[in-house]
Protein backbone atom coordinates (compact mmCIF):
# COMPACT_ATOMS: atom_id res chain seq x y z
CA UNK A 1 0.00 0.00 0.00
CA UNK A 2 1.33 3.44 -0.95
CA UNK A 3 1.35 5.18 2.41
CA UNK A 4 2.70 8.42 0.96
CA UNK A 5 -0.23 9.04 -1.37
CA UNK A 6 -1.48 12.61 -1.39
CA UNK A 7 -4.94 12.64 0.12
CA UNK A 8 -5.99 16.19 -0.70
CA UNK A 9 -9.77 16.07 -0.80
CA UNK A 10 -11.95 19.04 -1.68
CA UNK A 11 -15.53 19.85 -0.72
CA UNK A 12 -16.43 19.13 -4.32
CA UNK A 13 -14.87 15.66 -4.00
CA UNK A 14 -16.99 15.07 -0.90
CA UNK A 15 -20.19 16.25 -2.57
CA UNK A 16 -19.46 14.07 -5.61
CA UNK A 17 -18.99 10.99 -3.44
CA UNK A 18 -22.11 9.01 -2.56
CA UNK A 19 -20.67 8.05 0.82
CA UNK A 20 -19.20 11.48 1.51
CA UNK A 21 -22.49 13.19 0.76
CA UNK A 22 -24.37 10.55 2.79
CA UNK A 23 -22.14 11.16 5.82
CA UNK A 24 -22.68 14.92 5.58
CA UNK A 25 -26.44 14.48 5.19
CA UNK A 26 -26.62 12.05 8.13
CA UNK A 27 -24.79 14.55 10.33
CA UNK A 28 -27.19 17.27 9.23
CA UNK A 29 -30.11 14.96 10.17
CA UNK A 30 -28.82 15.01 13.75
CA UNK A 31 -26.62 11.93 13.99
CA UNK A 32 -23.31 12.52 15.70
CA UNK A 33 -20.10 12.59 13.69
CA UNK A 34 -19.17 8.97 14.35
CA UNK A 35 -22.68 7.71 13.61
CA UNK A 36 -22.78 9.68 10.36
CA UNK A 37 -19.61 8.07 9.01
CA UNK A 38 -20.50 4.59 10.26
CA UNK A 39 -23.99 4.72 8.77
CA UNK A 40 -22.65 5.89 5.41
CA UNK A 41 -21.04 2.43 5.08
CA UNK A 42 -23.71 0.33 6.77
CA UNK A 43 -24.60 -1.43 3.52
CA UNK A 44 -21.22 -3.18 3.60
CA UNK A 45 -21.91 -5.30 6.66
CA UNK A 46 -24.85 -7.18 8.04
CA UNK A 47 -25.76 -5.38 11.25
CA UNK A 48 -28.98 -4.06 12.62
CA UNK A 49 -29.16 -0.27 12.11
CA UNK A 50 -30.20 0.41 15.71
CA UNK A 51 -27.29 -1.66 17.04
CA UNK A 52 -24.90 0.13 14.72
CA UNK A 53 -26.18 3.51 15.89
CA UNK A 54 -25.82 2.52 19.53
CA UNK A 55 -22.31 1.14 19.00
CA UNK A 56 -21.11 4.34 17.35
CA UNK A 57 -23.03 6.74 19.62
CA UNK A 58 -20.30 7.04 22.27
CA UNK A 59 -17.71 8.47 19.89
CA UNK A 60 -19.40 11.75 18.96
CA UNK A 61 -17.74 14.99 20.02
CA UNK A 62 -14.34 13.35 20.27
CA UNK A 63 -15.62 10.52 22.47
CA UNK A 64 -18.55 11.72 24.52
CA UNK A 65 -17.64 15.40 24.02
CA UNK A 66 -14.26 14.85 25.68
CA UNK A 67 -12.85 16.39 22.48
CA UNK A 68 -10.28 13.64 22.04
CA UNK A 69 -10.10 11.62 18.77
CA UNK A 70 -12.48 13.15 16.23
CA UNK A 71 -15.68 11.13 16.01
CA UNK A 72 -15.42 10.97 12.22
CA UNK A 73 -12.07 9.23 12.60
CA UNK A 74 -13.57 6.84 15.14
CA UNK A 75 -16.33 6.15 12.61
CA UNK A 76 -13.72 5.17 10.01
CA UNK A 77 -12.10 2.87 12.57
CA UNK A 78 -15.43 1.23 13.42
CA UNK A 79 -16.13 0.50 9.76
CA UNK A 80 -12.65 -0.84 9.00
CA UNK A 81 -12.94 -3.02 12.09
CA UNK A 82 -16.20 -4.53 10.84
CA UNK A 83 -14.66 -5.20 7.44
CA UNK A 84 -11.06 -6.12 8.26
CA UNK A 85 -10.82 -6.49 12.03
CA UNK A 86 -9.56 -9.55 13.85
CA UNK A 87 -11.30 -11.67 16.48
CA UNK A 88 -8.64 -14.14 17.60
CA UNK A 89 -6.61 -12.74 20.52
CA UNK A 90 -3.62 -14.81 19.39
CA UNK A 91 -3.76 -13.63 15.76
CA UNK A 92 -0.64 -11.48 15.97
CA UNK A 93 -0.22 -10.93 12.21
CA UNK A 94 -3.90 -10.03 11.71
CA UNK A 95 -3.74 -7.63 14.64
CA UNK A 96 -0.62 -5.95 13.26
CA UNK A 97 -2.19 -5.69 9.80
CA UNK A 98 -5.34 -4.18 11.29
CA UNK A 99 -3.43 -1.63 13.35
CA UNK A 100 -1.49 -0.73 10.21
CA UNK A 101 -4.79 0.04 8.46
CA UNK A 102 -5.93 2.16 11.42
CA UNK A 103 -2.69 4.14 11.40
CA UNK A 104 -2.90 4.68 7.65
CA UNK A 105 -6.45 6.04 7.88
CA UNK A 106 -5.40 8.33 10.74
CA UNK A 107 -2.40 9.53 8.71
CA UNK A 108 -4.58 10.37 5.72
CA UNK A 109 -7.11 12.27 7.82
CA UNK A 110 -4.33 14.15 9.60
CA UNK A 111 -2.71 14.98 6.26
CA UNK A 112 -5.97 16.60 5.13
CA UNK A 113 -7.00 18.17 8.41
CA UNK A 114 -3.79 18.71 10.39
CA UNK A 115 -4.91 16.61 13.35
CA UNK A 116 -7.18 13.74 14.36
CA UNK A 117 -7.96 15.40 17.72
CA UNK A 118 -11.39 17.03 17.94
CA UNK A 119 -10.38 19.98 20.14
CA UNK A 120 -7.40 20.79 17.93
CA UNK A 121 -9.53 20.70 14.77
CA UNK A 122 -12.19 22.89 16.39
CA UNK A 123 -9.68 25.23 18.08
CA UNK A 124 -10.96 24.46 21.59
CA UNK A 125 -9.14 24.57 24.92
CA UNK A 126 -7.63 21.41 26.37
CA UNK A 127 -10.49 20.34 28.62
CA UNK A 128 -13.54 18.14 28.32
CA UNK A 129 -16.58 19.93 27.00
CA UNK A 130 -19.95 19.89 28.72
CA UNK A 131 -21.62 16.50 28.27
CA UNK A 132 -24.71 18.31 27.01
CA UNK A 133 -24.62 18.54 23.21
CA UNK A 134 -25.29 21.90 21.64
CA UNK A 135 -28.61 22.37 19.90
CA UNK A 136 -28.25 22.01 16.17
CA UNK A 137 -29.04 25.40 14.72
CA UNK A 138 -27.90 27.63 11.90
CA UNK A 139 -25.38 29.21 14.28
CA UNK A 140 -24.07 25.79 15.32
CA UNK A 141 -23.39 24.83 11.72
CA UNK A 142 -21.67 28.16 11.01
CA UNK A 143 -19.05 27.54 13.69
CA UNK A 144 -18.53 23.80 13.24
CA UNK A 145 -16.93 22.03 10.27
CA UNK A 146 -18.34 18.70 11.46
CA UNK A 147 -20.58 17.93 8.45
CA UNK A 148 -17.62 18.44 6.12
CA UNK A 149 -15.36 16.40 8.41
CA UNK A 150 -17.86 13.53 8.27
CA UNK A 151 -17.82 13.76 4.49
CA UNK A 152 -14.03 13.93 4.43
CA UNK A 153 -13.68 10.84 6.61
CA UNK A 154 -16.15 8.96 4.42
CA UNK A 155 -14.24 9.84 1.25
CA UNK A 156 -10.89 8.89 2.80
CA UNK A 157 -12.33 5.55 3.88
CA UNK A 158 -14.06 5.00 0.55
CA UNK A 159 -10.79 5.58 -1.34
CA UNK A 160 -8.87 3.35 1.06
CA UNK A 161 -11.39 0.51 0.74
CA UNK A 162 -11.14 0.75 -3.04
CA UNK A 163 -7.34 0.43 -2.77
CA UNK A 164 -7.66 -2.60 -0.49
CA UNK A 165 -10.09 -4.21 -2.92
CA UNK A 166 -7.72 -3.65 -5.85
CA UNK A 167 -4.85 -5.16 -3.83
CA UNK A 168 -6.95 -8.21 -2.92
CA UNK A 169 -7.96 -8.68 -6.56
CA UNK A 170 -4.33 -8.41 -7.70
CA UNK A 171 -3.31 -11.07 -5.15
CA UNK A 172 -5.89 -13.48 -6.61
CA UNK A 173 -4.74 -13.08 -10.21
Coordinates of C-alpha atoms in Angstrom, one line a residue:
X1 CA 0.0 0.0 0.0
X2 CA 1.3 3.4 -1.0
X3 CA 1.3 5.2 2.4
X4 CA 2.7 8.4 1.0
X5 CA -0.2 9.0 -1.4
X6 CA -1.5 12.6 -1.4
X7 CA -4.9 12.6 0.1
X8 CA -6.0 16.2 -0.7
X9 CA -9.8 16.1 -0.8
X10 CA -12.0 19.0 -1.7
X11 CA -15.5 19.8 -0.7
X12 CA -16.4 19.1 -4.3
X13 CA -14.9 15.7 -4.0
X14 CA -17.0 15.1 -0.9
X15 CA -20.2 16.2 -2.6
X16 CA -19.5 14.1 -5.6
X17 CA -19.0 11.0 -3.4
X18 CA -22.1 9.0 -2.6
X19 CA -20.7 8.0 0.8
X20 CA -19.2 11.5 1.5
X21 CA -22.5 13.2 0.8
X22 CA -24.4 10.6 2.8
X23 CA -22.1 11.2 5.8
X24 CA -22.7 14.9 5.6
X25 CA -26.4 14.5 5.2
X26 CA -26.6 12.1 8.1
X27 CA -24.8 14.6 10.3
X28 CA -27.2 17.3 9.2
X29 CA -30.1 15.0 10.2
X30 CA -28.8 15.0 13.7
X31 CA -26.6 11.9 14.0
X32 CA -23.3 12.5 15.7
X33 CA -20.1 12.6 13.7
X34 CA -19.2 9.0 14.4
X35 CA -22.7 7.7 13.6
X36 CA -22.8 9.7 10.4
X37 CA -19.6 8.1 9.0
X38 CA -20.5 4.6 10.3
X39 CA -24.0 4.7 8.8
X40 CA -22.6 5.9 5.4
X41 CA -21.0 2.4 5.1
X42 CA -23.7 0.3 6.8
X43 CA -24.6 -1.4 3.5
X44 CA -21.2 -3.2 3.6
X45 CA -21.9 -5.3 6.7
X46 CA -24.9 -7.2 8.0
X47 CA -25.8 -5.4 11.2
X48 CA -29.0 -4.1 12.6
X49 CA -29.2 -0.3 12.1
X50 CA -30.2 0.4 15.7
X51 CA -27.3 -1.7 17.0
X52 CA -24.9 0.1 14.7
X53 CA -26.2 3.5 15.9
X54 CA -25.8 2.5 19.5
X55 CA -22.3 1.1 19.0
X56 CA -21.1 4.3 17.4
X57 CA -23.0 6.7 19.6
X58 CA -20.3 7.0 22.3
X59 CA -17.7 8.5 19.9
X60 CA -19.4 11.8 19.0
X61 CA -17.7 15.0 20.0
X62 CA -14.3 13.4 20.3
X63 CA -15.6 10.5 22.5
X64 CA -18.6 11.7 24.5
X65 CA -17.6 15.4 24.0
X66 CA -14.3 14.9 25.7
X67 CA -12.8 16.4 22.5
X68 CA -10.3 13.6 22.0
X69 CA -10.1 11.6 18.8
X70 CA -12.5 13.2 16.2
X71 CA -15.7 11.1 16.0
X72 CA -15.4 11.0 12.2
X73 CA -12.1 9.2 12.6
X74 CA -13.6 6.8 15.1
X75 CA -16.3 6.1 12.6
X76 CA -13.7 5.2 10.0
X77 CA -12.1 2.9 12.6
X78 CA -15.4 1.2 13.4
X79 CA -16.1 0.5 9.8
X80 CA -12.6 -0.8 9.0
X81 CA -12.9 -3.0 12.1
X82 CA -16.2 -4.5 10.8
X83 CA -14.7 -5.2 7.4
X84 CA -11.1 -6.1 8.3
X85 CA -10.8 -6.5 12.0
X86 CA -9.6 -9.6 13.9
X87 CA -11.3 -11.7 16.5
X88 CA -8.6 -14.1 17.6
X89 CA -6.6 -12.7 20.5
X90 CA -3.6 -14.8 19.4
X91 CA -3.8 -13.6 15.8
X92 CA -0.6 -11.5 16.0
X93 CA -0.2 -10.9 12.2
X94 CA -3.9 -10.0 11.7
X95 CA -3.7 -7.6 14.6
X96 CA -0.6 -6.0 13.3
X97 CA -2.2 -5.7 9.8
X98 CA -5.3 -4.2 11.3
X99 CA -3.4 -1.6 13.3
X100 CA -1.5 -0.7 10.2
X101 CA -4.8 0.0 8.5
X102 CA -5.9 2.2 11.4
X103 CA -2.7 4.1 11.4
X104 CA -2.9 4.7 7.6
X105 CA -6.4 6.0 7.9
X106 CA -5.4 8.3 10.7
X107 CA -2.4 9.5 8.7
X108 CA -4.6 10.4 5.7
X109 CA -7.1 12.3 7.8
X110 CA -4.3 14.2 9.6
X111 CA -2.7 15.0 6.3
X112 CA -6.0 16.6 5.1
X113 CA -7.0 18.2 8.4
X114 CA -3.8 18.7 10.4
X115 CA -4.9 16.6 13.3
X116 CA -7.2 13.7 14.4
X117 CA -8.0 15.4 17.7
X118 CA -11.4 17.0 17.9
X119 CA -10.4 20.0 20.1
X120 CA -7.4 20.8 17.9
X121 CA -9.5 20.7 14.8
X122 CA -12.2 22.9 16.4
X123 CA -9.7 25.2 18.1
X124 CA -11.0 24.5 21.6
X125 CA -9.1 24.6 24.9
X126 CA -7.6 21.4 26.4
X127 CA -10.5 20.3 28.6
X128 CA -13.5 18.1 28.3
X129 CA -16.6 19.9 27.0
X130 CA -20.0 19.9 28.7
X131 CA -21.6 16.5 28.3
X132 CA -24.7 18.3 27.0
X133 CA -24.6 18.5 23.2
X134 CA -25.3 21.9 21.6
X135 CA -28.6 22.4 19.9
X136 CA -28.3 22.0 16.2
X137 CA -29.0 25.4 14.7
X138 CA -27.9 27.6 11.9
X139 CA -25.4 29.2 14.3
X140 CA -24.1 25.8 15.3
X141 CA -23.4 24.8 11.7
X142 CA -21.7 28.2 11.0
X143 CA -19.0 27.5 13.7
X144 CA -18.5 23.8 13.2
X145 CA -16.9 22.0 10.3
X146 CA -18.3 18.7 11.5
X147 CA -20.6 17.9 8.5
X148 CA -17.6 18.4 6.1
X149 CA -15.4 16.4 8.4
X150 CA -17.9 13.5 8.3
X151 CA -17.8 13.8 4.5
X152 CA -14.0 13.9 4.4
X153 CA -13.7 10.8 6.6
X154 CA -16.2 9.0 4.4
X155 CA -14.2 9.8 1.2
X156 CA -10.9 8.9 2.8
X157 CA -12.3 5.5 3.9
X158 CA -14.1 5.0 0.6
X159 CA -10.8 5.6 -1.3
X160 CA -8.9 3.3 1.1
X161 CA -11.4 0.5 0.7
X162 CA -11.1 0.8 -3.0
X163 CA -7.3 0.4 -2.8
X164 CA -7.7 -2.6 -0.5
X165 CA -10.1 -4.2 -2.9
X166 CA -7.7 -3.7 -5.8
X167 CA -4.9 -5.2 -3.8
X168 CA -7.0 -8.2 -2.9
X169 CA -8.0 -8.7 -6.6
X170 CA -4.3 -8.4 -7.7
X171 CA -3.3 -11.1 -5.1
X172 CA -5.9 -13.5 -6.6
X173 CA -4.7 -13.1 -10.2

